[in-house]
Amino acid sequence: MDKSLNPVVGPSPMTFTSDHVHQHYRPWKWVAHLALLISDQILVVLGFAVAYWLRYHATWPPSLRSIVAEVPSQSLAPFHAFLPVMILLIIILTILFETRGLYRLPRGSGLLMYADAIFSSTIIGIAIIMVFVFLYRPYYYSRLIFAFAGGAIVVLLLLWRVLLLRVRQWGWRNGIGCERVLVVGGNGLSRQVMEGIMSRPEMGYHLVGYLHHAPQIPPDHASFPHLGTIHHLRSTVESRSIHQVILALPFWEHHYLPQLINLCRELGVEFRIVPDFYEISFDRVDVQHISGVPLIGLKELSIKGWNLAVKRGLDIGLTVLSAPLTLLLSLLIALAIRLDSPGGALFCQTRVGKHGRLFTCYKFRTMVHDAEKRKAELEALNEADGPLFKMRCDPRVTRVGRFLRRSSLDELPQLWNVLRGDMSLVGPRPAIPTEVEQYQPWHCRRLEVTPGLTGLWQVLGRSDTSFEEMVRLDIYYAENWSVWMDIHILLRTIPTVVMGRGAY
């Protein structure tokens, strides 16, 4: 790999500051997302109001009166009686819309994609509500009102999306709300991408310019703004407020990709890769097109936005529920530690958290009080690979400590870290700074999520897992997270800990 590109990479993994991973924060995206969320909820209520009027107050022609039977006045449910139903439906539809990706569909998405997400989610939501309502009926809830509500909600949401699409495309054509795009590459691929961006303003991209690996301007790129070489990527992104970088390098220049990708991640700027001869293959990628040219985006982390809020709620809920038991266990363990060896019951250590932030991690002491001083004497006996330090028969471990390690009870105080938000119940193993100093750039991907008490590395091997495999498992977890994955890992952790597999 060309070492001359090293300055492009920026701070090394050993730089621990709050700016270790910059986030290209664009408040208008969050405002637009929230406004769309609220408008959808208002339309759900409006859809129910339309359904209520159609069912109870509309005048139907004689041919339909046999289908829309009159409801006895004494059994007529007032509109406010549907308020709990509407609130529940709003919650269900919000979750379903987020799950179906309705609020993050890619640019260029047509009405059919919106219709599919809205129709299927609404049908599922109405079905869940009907099951819930007809198990408990304080009023006469007509089945037709739910059928009318489903139809009205679908129509209203689709009409709203059509209006938004038209307004958004009009704005893009007039340069309002466009993504500022920088293309990296000086070959036929990059030219084709830039021509596509220029010819389709309704896609909402504004071409700022391109960077080439050489200072010379390719003859067929003369009509596009040349902003320098790939060595100027950092300065160009920062000075020109770039929103998205498109890496359109020929296959013989793909050795630059890892460093360019790491820099984009560090700057928090979105990036996409144009495959040359389709020699790049990724699992479950995000693909968009500009004039027939495929733009491939690497998989984003799943733990963000709504998913992050759900995960945080799960962490707090389970930690609080387990508090009485863990407090009692902690008192007994602390007493056993003090009776077994001199020194405090707790061991405090600086660990590296999300985005490289440092925090104090709490554990029960399992070693002699001067263990850190004696570590240097044992470096030659390290049995772990990579930057980790592990020994099966570490002489520094106390008698009580050996039991605590095997049962993972030494990690109970980390529930305080979970409540503070430093850690999660499930996530990557929290690293220490000296380990991170030895990270390769791709290892830093695991620092983009909150560390956890347990994780895939815990249930699939614990200390027997190699460092490289642990990092791959952490990245897989971050990219494929779901509530069910967390629950599955937590449930599998119990037998793993009880049987002591891979622990030392």
Short mmCIF file of C-alpha atoms in Angstrom, two decimals:
data_model
loop_
_atom_site.label_atom_id
_atom_site.label_comp_id
_atom_site.label_asym_id
_atom_site.label_seq_id
_atom_site.Cartn_x
_atom_site.Cartn_y
_atom_site.Cartn_z
CA MET A 1 0.00 0.00 0.00
CA ASP A 2 1.21 3.47 -0.85
CA LYS A 3 2.60 4.94 2.38
CA SER A 4 2.38 8.43 0.93
CA LEU A 5 -1.33 8.32 1.70
CA ASN A 6 -0.74 8.07 5.45
CA PRO A 7 -1.32 11.81 6.10
CA VAL A 8 -4.85 11.37 4.73
CA VAL A 9 -5.81 9.01 7.51
CA GLY A 10 -5.70 11.64 10.28
CA PRO A 11 -5.47 10.87 14.01
CA SER A 12 -4.21 7.44 14.91
CA PRO A 13 -6.30 5.11 17.09
CA MET A 14 -4.27 6.15 20.12
CA THR A 15 -5.77 9.69 20.07
CA PHE A 16 -8.56 9.65 22.68
CA THR A 17 -10.65 12.79 22.62
CA SER A 18 -14.33 13.60 22.31
CA ASP A 19 -13.64 14.37 18.66
CA HIS A 20 -12.11 10.95 17.92
CA VAL A 21 -15.04 10.15 15.63
CA HIS A 22 -16.55 13.30 14.19
CA GLN A 23 -20.26 13.27 13.35
CA HIS A 24 -21.28 15.32 10.34
CA TYR A 25 -24.31 16.67 12.16
CA ARG A 26 -27.06 18.17 10.01
CA PRO A 27 -29.90 19.33 12.29
CA TRP A 28 -32.35 19.81 9.43
CA LYS A 29 -32.45 16.06 8.84
CA TRP A 30 -33.57 15.42 12.41
CA VAL A 31 -36.11 18.25 12.25
CA ALA A 32 -37.51 16.91 8.97
CA HIS A 33 -37.65 13.37 10.38
CA LEU A 34 -39.48 14.54 13.50
CA ALA A 35 -41.89 16.72 11.49
CA LEU A 36 -42.70 13.78 9.20
CA LEU A 37 -43.22 11.52 12.21
CA ILE A 38 -45.63 13.99 13.85
CA SER A 39 -47.51 14.65 10.60
CA ASP A 40 -48.03 10.90 10.11
CA GLN A 41 -49.43 10.63 13.63
CA ILE A 42 -51.83 13.51 12.99
CA LEU A 43 -52.99 11.81 9.78
CA VAL A 44 -53.64 8.57 11.70
CA VAL A 45 -55.97 10.50 14.05
CA LEU A 46 -57.59 12.22 11.06
CA GLY A 47 -58.06 8.84 9.38
CA PHE A 48 -59.88 7.57 12.47
CA ALA A 49 -62.06 10.70 12.48
CA VAL A 50 -63.00 10.09 8.84
CA ALA A 51 -63.73 6.43 9.62
CA TYR A 52 -65.90 7.43 12.61
CA TRP A 53 -67.92 9.83 10.47
CA LEU A 54 -68.34 7.28 7.67
CA ARG A 55 -69.51 4.59 10.09
CA TYR A 56 -71.80 6.53 12.40
CA HIS A 57 -72.88 9.75 10.69
CA ALA A 58 -72.61 9.41 6.90
CA THR A 59 -75.76 8.89 4.85
CA TRP A 60 -75.36 5.75 2.79
CA PRO A 61 -77.37 4.88 -0.35
CA PRO A 62 -80.03 2.17 0.10
CA SER A 63 -77.93 -0.43 -1.74
CA LEU A 64 -75.21 -0.21 0.93
CA ARG A 65 -77.37 0.11 4.04
CA SER A 66 -77.57 -3.66 4.40
CA ILE A 67 -73.76 -3.75 4.65
CA VAL A 68 -73.34 -0.66 6.84
CA ALA A 69 -75.92 -1.55 9.47
CA GLU A 70 -77.10 1.09 11.91
CA VAL A 71 -75.69 0.94 15.41
CA PRO A 72 -78.14 1.26 18.37
CA SER A 73 -77.70 4.66 20.00
CA GLN A 74 -77.21 3.10 23.45
CA SER A 75 -74.25 1.09 22.08
CA LEU A 76 -72.76 3.94 20.04
CA ALA A 77 -69.13 4.47 21.05
CA PRO A 78 -68.32 8.17 21.45
CA PHE A 79 -65.28 9.38 19.55
CA HIS A 80 -63.24 9.88 22.73
CA ALA A 81 -63.68 6.16 23.46
CA PHE A 82 -61.33 5.50 20.53
CA LEU A 83 -58.54 7.64 22.02
CA PRO A 84 -56.69 4.69 23.67
CA VAL A 85 -57.09 2.73 20.43
CA MET A 86 -55.65 5.60 18.38
CA ILE A 87 -52.70 6.05 20.73
CA LEU A 88 -51.92 2.34 20.57
CA LEU A 89 -52.24 2.34 16.77
CA ILE A 90 -49.93 5.37 16.50
CA ILE A 91 -47.28 3.56 18.57
CA ILE A 92 -47.62 0.35 16.53
CA LEU A 93 -47.53 2.15 13.16
CA THR A 94 -44.53 4.27 14.21
CA ILE A 95 -42.60 1.11 15.06
CA LEU A 96 -43.71 -0.64 11.84
CA PHE A 97 -42.90 2.40 9.66
CA GLU A 98 -39.43 2.65 11.22
CA THR A 99 -38.90 -1.09 10.78
CA ARG A 100 -39.93 -0.92 7.12
CA GLY A 101 -37.57 2.03 6.58
CA LEU A 102 -40.33 4.45 5.57
CA TYR A 103 -38.39 7.41 7.00
CA ARG A 104 -35.06 6.51 5.40
CA LEU A 105 -35.92 5.45 1.86
CA PRO A 106 -33.11 6.35 -0.57
CA ARG A 107 -33.24 9.28 -2.95
CA GLY A 108 -35.06 8.40 -6.14
CA SER A 109 -37.57 6.18 -4.32
CA GLY A 110 -40.84 6.12 -6.23
CA LEU A 111 -44.39 6.18 -4.94
CA LEU A 112 -44.61 2.37 -5.19
CA MET A 113 -41.94 1.94 -2.49
CA TYR A 114 -43.85 4.27 -0.17
CA ALA A 115 -47.16 2.58 -1.00
CA ASP A 116 -45.78 -0.86 -0.20
CA ALA A 117 -44.41 0.21 3.20
CA ILE A 118 -47.54 2.19 4.15
CA PHE A 119 -50.09 -0.40 2.99
CA SER A 120 -48.44 -3.46 4.56
CA SER A 121 -47.67 -1.66 7.85
CA THR A 122 -51.21 -0.29 8.16
CA ILE A 123 -52.81 -3.69 7.51
CA ILE A 124 -50.63 -5.30 10.18
CA GLY A 125 -51.29 -2.44 12.62
CA ILE A 126 -55.07 -2.56 12.15
CA ALA A 127 -55.06 -6.36 12.56
CA ILE A 128 -53.17 -6.08 15.87
CA ILE A 129 -55.56 -3.37 17.09
CA MET A 130 -58.65 -5.44 16.19
CA VAL A 131 -57.37 -8.43 18.16
CA PHE A 132 -56.64 -6.18 21.13
CA VAL A 133 -59.94 -4.29 21.01
CA PHE A 134 -62.26 -7.24 20.63
CA LEU A 135 -60.75 -8.92 23.68
CA TYR A 136 -61.93 -5.94 25.73
CA ARG A 137 -65.08 -4.10 24.59
CA PRO A 138 -66.54 -1.45 26.89
CA TYR A 139 -68.45 -0.09 23.88
CA TYR A 140 -69.83 -1.52 20.69
CA TYR A 141 -66.76 -1.30 18.48
CA SER A 142 -67.89 -1.78 14.91
CA ARG A 143 -65.53 -3.85 12.79
CA LEU A 144 -66.28 -1.58 9.86
CA ILE A 145 -64.78 1.42 11.62
CA PHE A 146 -61.41 -0.32 11.64
CA ALA A 147 -61.75 -1.25 7.97
CA PHE A 148 -62.65 2.37 7.16
CA ALA A 149 -59.79 3.62 9.36
CA GLY A 150 -57.26 1.41 7.58
CA GLY A 151 -58.39 2.61 4.15
CA ALA A 152 -58.51 6.27 5.20
CA ILE A 153 -55.07 6.14 6.82
CA VAL A 154 -53.49 4.55 3.73
CA VAL A 155 -55.08 7.12 1.39
CA LEU A 156 -54.17 10.11 3.58
CA LEU A 157 -50.56 8.97 4.09
CA LEU A 158 -50.10 8.27 0.37
CA LEU A 159 -51.54 11.65 -0.63
CA TRP A 160 -49.23 13.30 1.90
CA ARG A 161 -46.22 11.43 0.50
CA VAL A 162 -47.14 12.41 -3.08
CA LEU A 163 -47.27 16.07 -2.02
CA LEU A 164 -43.96 15.80 -0.17
CA LEU A 165 -42.29 14.09 -3.15
CA ARG A 166 -43.44 16.82 -5.51
CA VAL A 167 -42.32 19.60 -3.15
CA ARG A 168 -38.97 17.92 -2.50
CA GLN A 169 -38.25 17.37 -6.19
CA TRP A 170 -39.20 20.98 -6.93
CA GLY A 171 -36.80 22.12 -4.22
CA TRP A 172 -33.98 19.93 -5.54
CA ARG A 173 -34.45 21.27 -9.07
CA ASN A 174 -34.05 24.75 -7.62
CA GLY A 175 -31.03 23.86 -5.50
CA ILE A 176 -32.88 23.70 -2.17
CA GLY A 177 -31.91 20.94 0.28
CA CYS A 178 -29.47 19.24 -2.09
CA GLU A 179 -26.70 16.87 -0.96
CA ARG A 180 -23.28 18.38 -1.65
CA VAL A 181 -21.35 15.60 -3.40
CA LEU A 182 -17.61 15.13 -3.92
CA VAL A 183 -16.44 12.50 -6.42
CA VAL A 184 -13.05 10.81 -5.97
CA GLY A 185 -11.57 9.41 -9.19
CA GLY A 186 -10.38 10.53 -12.60
CA ASN A 187 -11.50 7.79 -14.97
CA GLY A 188 -14.53 6.82 -17.02
CA LEU A 189 -16.43 5.74 -13.92
CA SER A 190 -16.12 9.10 -12.20
CA ARG A 191 -17.02 10.96 -15.41
CA GLN A 192 -20.15 8.82 -15.85
CA VAL A 193 -21.21 9.47 -12.25
CA MET A 194 -20.71 13.23 -12.56
CA GLU A 195 -22.61 13.34 -15.85
CA GLY A 196 -25.46 11.46 -14.19
CA ILE A 197 -25.57 13.90 -11.27
CA MET A 198 -25.58 16.91 -13.59
CA SER A 199 -28.31 15.47 -15.84
CA ARG A 200 -30.72 14.51 -13.04
CA PRO A 201 -31.24 17.45 -10.65
CA GLU A 202 -34.43 15.83 -9.33
CA MET A 203 -32.20 13.32 -7.49
CA GLY A 204 -31.20 16.12 -5.13
CA TYR A 205 -27.41 15.99 -5.61
CA HIS A 206 -25.20 19.04 -6.13
CA LEU A 207 -21.81 18.21 -7.64
CA VAL A 208 -19.15 20.25 -5.83
CA GLY A 209 -16.27 18.76 -7.84
CA TYR A 210 -13.88 15.84 -7.96
CA LEU A 211 -10.47 14.74 -6.70
CA HIS A 212 -7.99 12.82 -8.85
CA HIS A 213 -5.03 10.69 -7.74
CA ALA A 214 -2.75 12.77 -9.99
CA PRO A 215 -2.48 16.58 -10.27
CA GLN A 216 -3.09 16.47 -14.05
CA ILE A 217 -6.69 16.99 -15.20
CA PRO A 218 -7.97 14.15 -17.43
CA PRO A 219 -9.05 15.51 -20.84
CA ASP A 220 -12.61 14.14 -20.53
CA HIS A 221 -13.02 15.78 -17.07
CA ALA A 222 -12.33 19.35 -18.21
CA SER A 223 -15.98 20.41 -17.79
CA PHE A 224 -16.10 19.41 -14.10
CA PRO A 225 -14.57 21.34 -11.15
CA HIS A 226 -11.17 19.85 -10.27
CA LEU A 227 -10.46 20.38 -6.55
CA GLY A 228 -7.08 18.67 -6.17
CA THR A 229 -5.73 15.19 -5.50
CA ILE A 230 -6.99 12.50 -3.13
CA HIS A 231 -4.50 13.83 -0.56
CA HIS A 232 -6.81 16.86 -0.23
CA LEU A 233 -9.86 14.80 0.80
CA ARG A 234 -9.88 15.97 4.42
CA SER A 235 -9.46 19.68 3.65
CA THR A 236 -12.01 19.55 0.81
CA VAL A 237 -14.68 17.85 2.93
CA GLU A 238 -14.19 20.29 5.80
CA SER A 239 -13.87 23.52 3.79
CA ARG A 240 -16.66 22.85 1.28
CA SER A 241 -19.23 21.27 3.66
CA ILE A 242 -19.39 17.99 1.74
CA HIS A 243 -22.35 15.75 2.63
CA GLN A 244 -21.43 12.69 0.57
CA VAL A 245 -18.26 11.31 -1.01
CA ILE A 246 -18.54 8.99 -4.02
CA LEU A 247 -15.44 6.81 -4.44
CA ALA A 248 -15.24 6.00 -8.15
CA LEU A 249 -11.72 4.60 -8.40
CA PRO A 250 -10.60 2.11 -11.06
CA PHE A 251 -9.80 -1.36 -9.77
CA TRP A 252 -6.01 -0.78 -9.99
CA GLU A 253 -6.37 2.09 -7.47
CA HIS A 254 -8.54 0.20 -4.97
CA HIS A 255 -5.57 -0.10 -2.60
CA TYR A 256 -6.44 3.51 -1.66
CA LEU A 257 -9.97 2.53 -0.57
CA PRO A 258 -9.33 1.39 3.04
CA GLN A 259 -7.61 4.65 3.96
CA LEU A 260 -10.19 6.81 2.16
CA ILE A 261 -13.04 4.89 3.80
CA ASN A 262 -11.51 5.26 7.26
CA LEU A 263 -11.08 8.99 6.70
CA CYS A 264 -14.72 9.36 5.61
CA ARG A 265 -15.82 7.50 8.73
CA GLU A 266 -13.62 9.67 10.91
CA LEU A 267 -15.09 12.84 9.39
CA GLY A 268 -18.62 11.45 9.75
CA VAL A 269 -19.35 12.02 6.06
CA GLU A 270 -21.51 9.58 4.10
CA PHE A 271 -19.67 7.70 1.39
CA ARG A 272 -20.55 5.37 -1.47
CA ILE A 273 -18.41 3.16 -3.68
CA VAL A 274 -18.82 2.69 -7.43
CA PRO A 275 -17.77 -0.91 -8.24
CA ASP A 276 -15.39 -1.24 -11.16
CA PHE A 277 -16.10 -4.44 -13.14
CA TYR A 278 -18.21 -5.42 -10.12
CA GLU A 279 -15.09 -6.77 -8.42
CA ILE A 280 -16.28 -5.48 -5.06
CA SER A 281 -18.92 -7.61 -3.36
CA PHE A 282 -20.57 -6.81 -0.04
CA ASP A 283 -23.28 -8.54 1.98
CA ARG A 284 -26.62 -6.69 2.22
CA VAL A 285 -25.39 -3.46 0.70
CA ASP A 286 -27.36 -0.28 0.05
CA VAL A 287 -27.50 0.28 -3.71
CA GLN A 288 -28.66 3.41 -5.53
CA HIS A 289 -28.37 4.34 -9.21
CA ILE A 290 -27.54 7.45 -11.19
CA SER A 291 -28.22 7.05 -14.91
CA GLY A 292 -27.69 3.32 -14.68
CA VAL A 293 -24.46 3.60 -12.65
CA PRO A 294 -24.73 1.59 -9.39
CA LEU A 295 -23.63 3.42 -6.23
CA ILE A 296 -22.90 0.99 -3.40
CA GLY A 297 -22.97 2.17 0.19
CA LEU A 298 -21.35 0.04 2.89
CA LYS A 299 -23.76 -1.19 5.52
CA GLU A 300 -24.59 1.38 8.19
CA LEU A 301 -24.67 0.63 11.89
CA SER A 302 -28.05 -0.60 13.07
CA ILE A 303 -27.74 0.87 16.58
CA LYS A 304 -28.79 4.47 16.00
CA GLY A 305 -31.90 6.63 16.05
CA TRP A 306 -34.99 4.70 17.08
CA ASN A 307 -33.02 1.48 17.58
CA LEU A 308 -30.63 3.24 19.96
CA ALA A 309 -33.57 4.53 22.05
CA VAL A 310 -35.11 1.04 22.22
CA LYS A 311 -31.76 -0.50 23.23
CA ARG A 312 -31.22 2.12 25.93
CA GLY A 313 -34.72 1.49 27.30
CA LEU A 314 -34.02 -2.25 27.41
CA ASP A 315 -30.74 -1.63 29.27
CA ILE A 316 -32.34 0.57 31.93
CA GLY A 317 -35.43 -1.63 32.36
CA LEU A 318 -33.54 -4.90 32.83
CA THR A 319 -30.92 -3.30 35.08
CA VAL A 320 -33.54 -1.76 37.39
CA LEU A 321 -35.54 -5.01 37.53
CA SER A 322 -32.45 -6.99 38.54
CA ALA A 323 -31.28 -4.40 41.10
CA PRO A 324 -32.57 -6.12 44.31
CA LEU A 325 -30.82 -9.40 43.47
CA THR A 326 -27.59 -7.80 42.23
CA LEU A 327 -27.30 -5.54 45.30
CA LEU A 328 -27.59 -8.52 47.65
CA LEU A 329 -25.04 -10.52 45.63
CA SER A 330 -22.70 -7.54 45.51
CA LEU A 331 -22.67 -7.18 49.30
CA LEU A 332 -21.83 -10.87 49.76
CA ILE A 333 -19.11 -10.78 47.07
CA ALA A 334 -17.55 -7.61 48.53
CA LEU A 335 -17.38 -9.27 51.95
CA ALA A 336 -15.74 -12.42 50.50
CA ILE A 337 -13.12 -10.34 48.65
CA ARG A 338 -12.15 -8.38 51.77
CA LEU A 339 -11.83 -11.59 53.82
CA ASP A 340 -9.77 -13.36 51.12
CA SER A 341 -7.05 -10.78 50.42
CA PRO A 342 -5.98 -7.28 51.48
CA GLY A 343 -7.22 -4.35 49.44
CA GLY A 344 -10.52 -2.84 48.35
CA ALA A 345 -13.45 -4.82 46.95
CA LEU A 346 -13.72 -2.75 43.76
CA PHE A 347 -11.25 -2.42 40.91
CA CYS A 348 -11.54 0.76 38.84
CA GLN A 349 -9.93 0.97 35.43
CA THR A 350 -10.02 3.42 32.54
CA ARG A 351 -11.67 1.93 29.47
CA VAL A 352 -12.40 3.18 25.96
CA GLY A 353 -16.08 3.65 25.19
CA LYS A 354 -18.17 4.73 22.23
CA HIS A 355 -16.36 7.03 19.77
CA GLY A 356 -13.12 6.68 21.76
CA ARG A 357 -14.44 8.40 24.91
CA LEU A 358 -12.72 7.35 28.12
CA PHE A 359 -14.73 6.23 31.14
CA THR A 360 -14.12 4.56 34.50
CA CYS A 361 -15.14 0.90 34.44
CA TYR A 362 -16.01 -0.80 37.73
CA LYS A 363 -15.38 -4.48 38.53
CA PHE A 364 -14.93 -6.58 41.63
CA ARG A 365 -11.23 -7.04 42.38
CA THR A 366 -10.09 -10.52 41.33
CA MET A 367 -6.32 -10.00 41.63
CA VAL A 368 -3.82 -9.00 44.26
CA HIS A 369 -3.72 -5.27 44.94
CA ASP A 370 -0.43 -4.68 43.03
CA ALA A 371 -1.45 -6.70 39.94
CA GLU A 372 -0.81 -3.90 37.44
CA LYS A 373 2.77 -3.46 38.64
CA ARG A 374 3.45 -7.19 38.24
CA LYS A 375 1.95 -7.35 34.74
CA ALA A 376 5.21 -6.34 33.04
CA GLU A 377 6.93 -9.39 34.55
CA LEU A 378 4.37 -11.69 32.91
CA GLU A 379 4.25 -10.18 29.39
CA ALA A 380 6.32 -13.06 27.97
CA LEU A 381 3.67 -15.54 29.18
CA ASN A 382 0.76 -13.81 27.43
CA GLU A 383 -1.46 -16.44 25.75
CA ALA A 384 -3.71 -14.04 23.82
CA ASP A 385 -3.12 -12.70 20.32
CA GLY A 386 -3.34 -9.11 19.21
CA PRO A 387 -3.26 -6.37 21.86
CA LEU A 388 -5.04 -8.49 24.53
CA PHE A 389 -3.35 -9.94 27.64
CA LYS A 390 -4.67 -13.32 28.88
CA MET A 391 -3.20 -16.13 30.99
CA ARG A 392 -4.96 -19.35 31.96
CA CYS A 393 -2.99 -19.64 35.22
CA ASP A 394 -2.33 -16.01 36.11
CA PRO A 395 -0.54 -16.02 39.50
CA ARG A 396 -2.00 -12.61 40.35
CA VAL A 397 -5.58 -13.96 40.56
CA THR A 398 -6.89 -14.61 44.08
CA ARG A 399 -8.92 -17.65 45.20
CA VAL A 400 -12.21 -15.73 45.28
CA GLY A 401 -11.17 -13.92 42.12
CA ARG A 402 -10.81 -17.18 40.21
CA PHE A 403 -14.41 -18.12 41.05
CA LEU A 404 -15.67 -14.63 40.19
CA ARG A 405 -13.93 -14.69 36.82
CA ARG A 406 -15.21 -18.14 35.93
CA SER A 407 -18.78 -17.11 36.81
CA SER A 408 -18.39 -13.53 35.45
CA LEU A 409 -19.75 -12.22 38.78
CA ASP A 410 -16.77 -9.84 38.89
CA GLU A 411 -18.60 -7.76 36.26
CA LEU A 412 -21.71 -7.06 38.39
CA PRO A 413 -20.55 -3.49 39.29
CA GLN A 414 -20.59 -2.68 35.58
CA LEU A 415 -24.39 -2.47 35.88
CA TRP A 416 -23.66 0.99 37.33
CA ASN A 417 -21.82 1.79 34.10
CA VAL A 418 -24.93 0.62 32.22
CA LEU A 419 -27.18 2.98 34.20
CA ARG A 420 -24.73 5.84 33.57
CA GLY A 421 -24.76 5.14 29.84
CA ASP A 422 -21.05 4.29 29.62
CA MET A 423 -21.91 0.70 28.76
CA SER A 424 -24.79 -1.44 27.54
CA LEU A 425 -25.91 -4.90 28.64
CA VAL A 426 -24.87 -6.23 25.22
CA GLY A 427 -22.08 -4.86 23.06
CA PRO A 428 -18.36 -5.10 22.26
CA ARG A 429 -15.93 -5.83 25.08
CA PRO A 430 -14.72 -2.49 26.54
CA ALA A 431 -11.05 -2.07 25.59
CA ILE A 432 -8.29 -0.43 27.61
CA PRO A 433 -6.30 2.47 26.06
CA THR A 434 -3.07 0.50 25.67
CA GLU A 435 -4.93 -2.08 23.56
CA VAL A 436 -6.49 0.56 21.31
CA GLU A 437 -3.07 2.10 20.70
CA GLN A 438 -2.22 -1.13 18.85
CA TYR A 439 -5.43 -1.20 16.78
CA GLN A 440 -5.34 -1.32 13.01
CA PRO A 441 -7.71 1.22 11.38
CA TRP A 442 -10.46 -1.33 10.72
CA HIS A 443 -10.43 -2.41 14.39
CA CYS A 444 -11.70 1.07 15.32
CA ARG A 445 -15.06 0.17 13.80
CA ARG A 446 -15.91 -1.58 17.08
CA LEU A 447 -15.53 1.76 18.90
CA GLU A 448 -18.54 3.18 17.05
CA VAL A 449 -20.99 1.44 19.40
CA THR A 450 -21.39 1.37 23.19
CA PRO A 451 -19.40 -1.45 24.85
CA GLY A 452 -21.30 -4.12 26.76
CA LEU A 453 -21.16 -6.60 29.64
CA THR A 454 -21.72 -9.48 27.25
CA GLY A 455 -21.79 -9.98 23.50
CA LEU A 456 -21.34 -12.43 20.68
CA TRP A 457 -17.71 -12.90 21.77
CA GLN A 458 -19.01 -13.97 25.20
CA VAL A 459 -21.47 -16.62 24.03
CA LEU A 460 -19.25 -17.92 21.21
CA GLY A 461 -16.03 -18.54 23.09
CA ARG A 462 -15.23 -15.88 25.74
CA SER A 463 -11.45 -16.01 26.35
CA ASP A 464 -11.02 -18.75 23.71
CA THR A 465 -12.01 -16.26 20.96
CA SER A 466 -9.08 -14.75 19.03
CA PHE A 467 -8.80 -10.97 18.90
CA GLU A 468 -9.42 -10.77 15.14
CA GLU A 469 -12.51 -12.98 15.46
CA MET A 470 -13.76 -10.90 18.39
CA VAL A 471 -13.51 -7.71 16.32
CA ARG A 472 -15.38 -9.34 13.42
CA LEU A 473 -18.11 -10.50 15.79
CA ASP A 474 -18.39 -6.99 17.26
CA ILE A 475 -18.72 -5.42 13.80
CA TYR A 476 -21.29 -8.04 12.76
CA TYR A 477 -23.29 -7.29 15.91
CA ALA A 478 -23.20 -3.52 15.30
CA GLU A 479 -24.37 -3.89 11.69
CA ASN A 480 -27.08 -6.50 12.34
CA TRP A 481 -28.46 -5.45 15.73
CA SER A 482 -32.04 -6.11 16.74
CA VAL A 483 -33.93 -6.35 20.03
CA TRP A 484 -34.24 -10.09 19.50
CA MET A 485 -30.48 -10.42 19.00
CA ASP A 486 -29.87 -8.70 22.36
CA ILE A 487 -32.41 -10.94 24.11
CA HIS A 488 -30.94 -14.02 22.43
CA ILE A 489 -27.40 -13.10 23.53
CA LEU A 490 -28.54 -12.39 27.10
CA LEU A 491 -30.33 -15.75 27.30
CA ARG A 492 -27.32 -17.61 25.86
CA THR A 493 -24.98 -15.84 28.28
CA ILE A 494 -26.62 -17.58 31.27
CA PRO A 495 -25.67 -21.20 30.35
CA THR A 496 -22.29 -20.04 29.04
CA VAL A 497 -21.48 -18.42 32.40
CA VAL A 498 -22.94 -21.26 34.50
CA MET A 499 -20.89 -23.87 32.62
CA GLY A 500 -17.81 -21.65 32.65
CA ARG A 501 -17.05 -22.19 28.96
CA GLY A 502 -13.98 -20.29 27.74
CA ALA A 503 -13.46 -18.44 31.02
CA TYR A 504 -10.10 -17.98 32.76
#
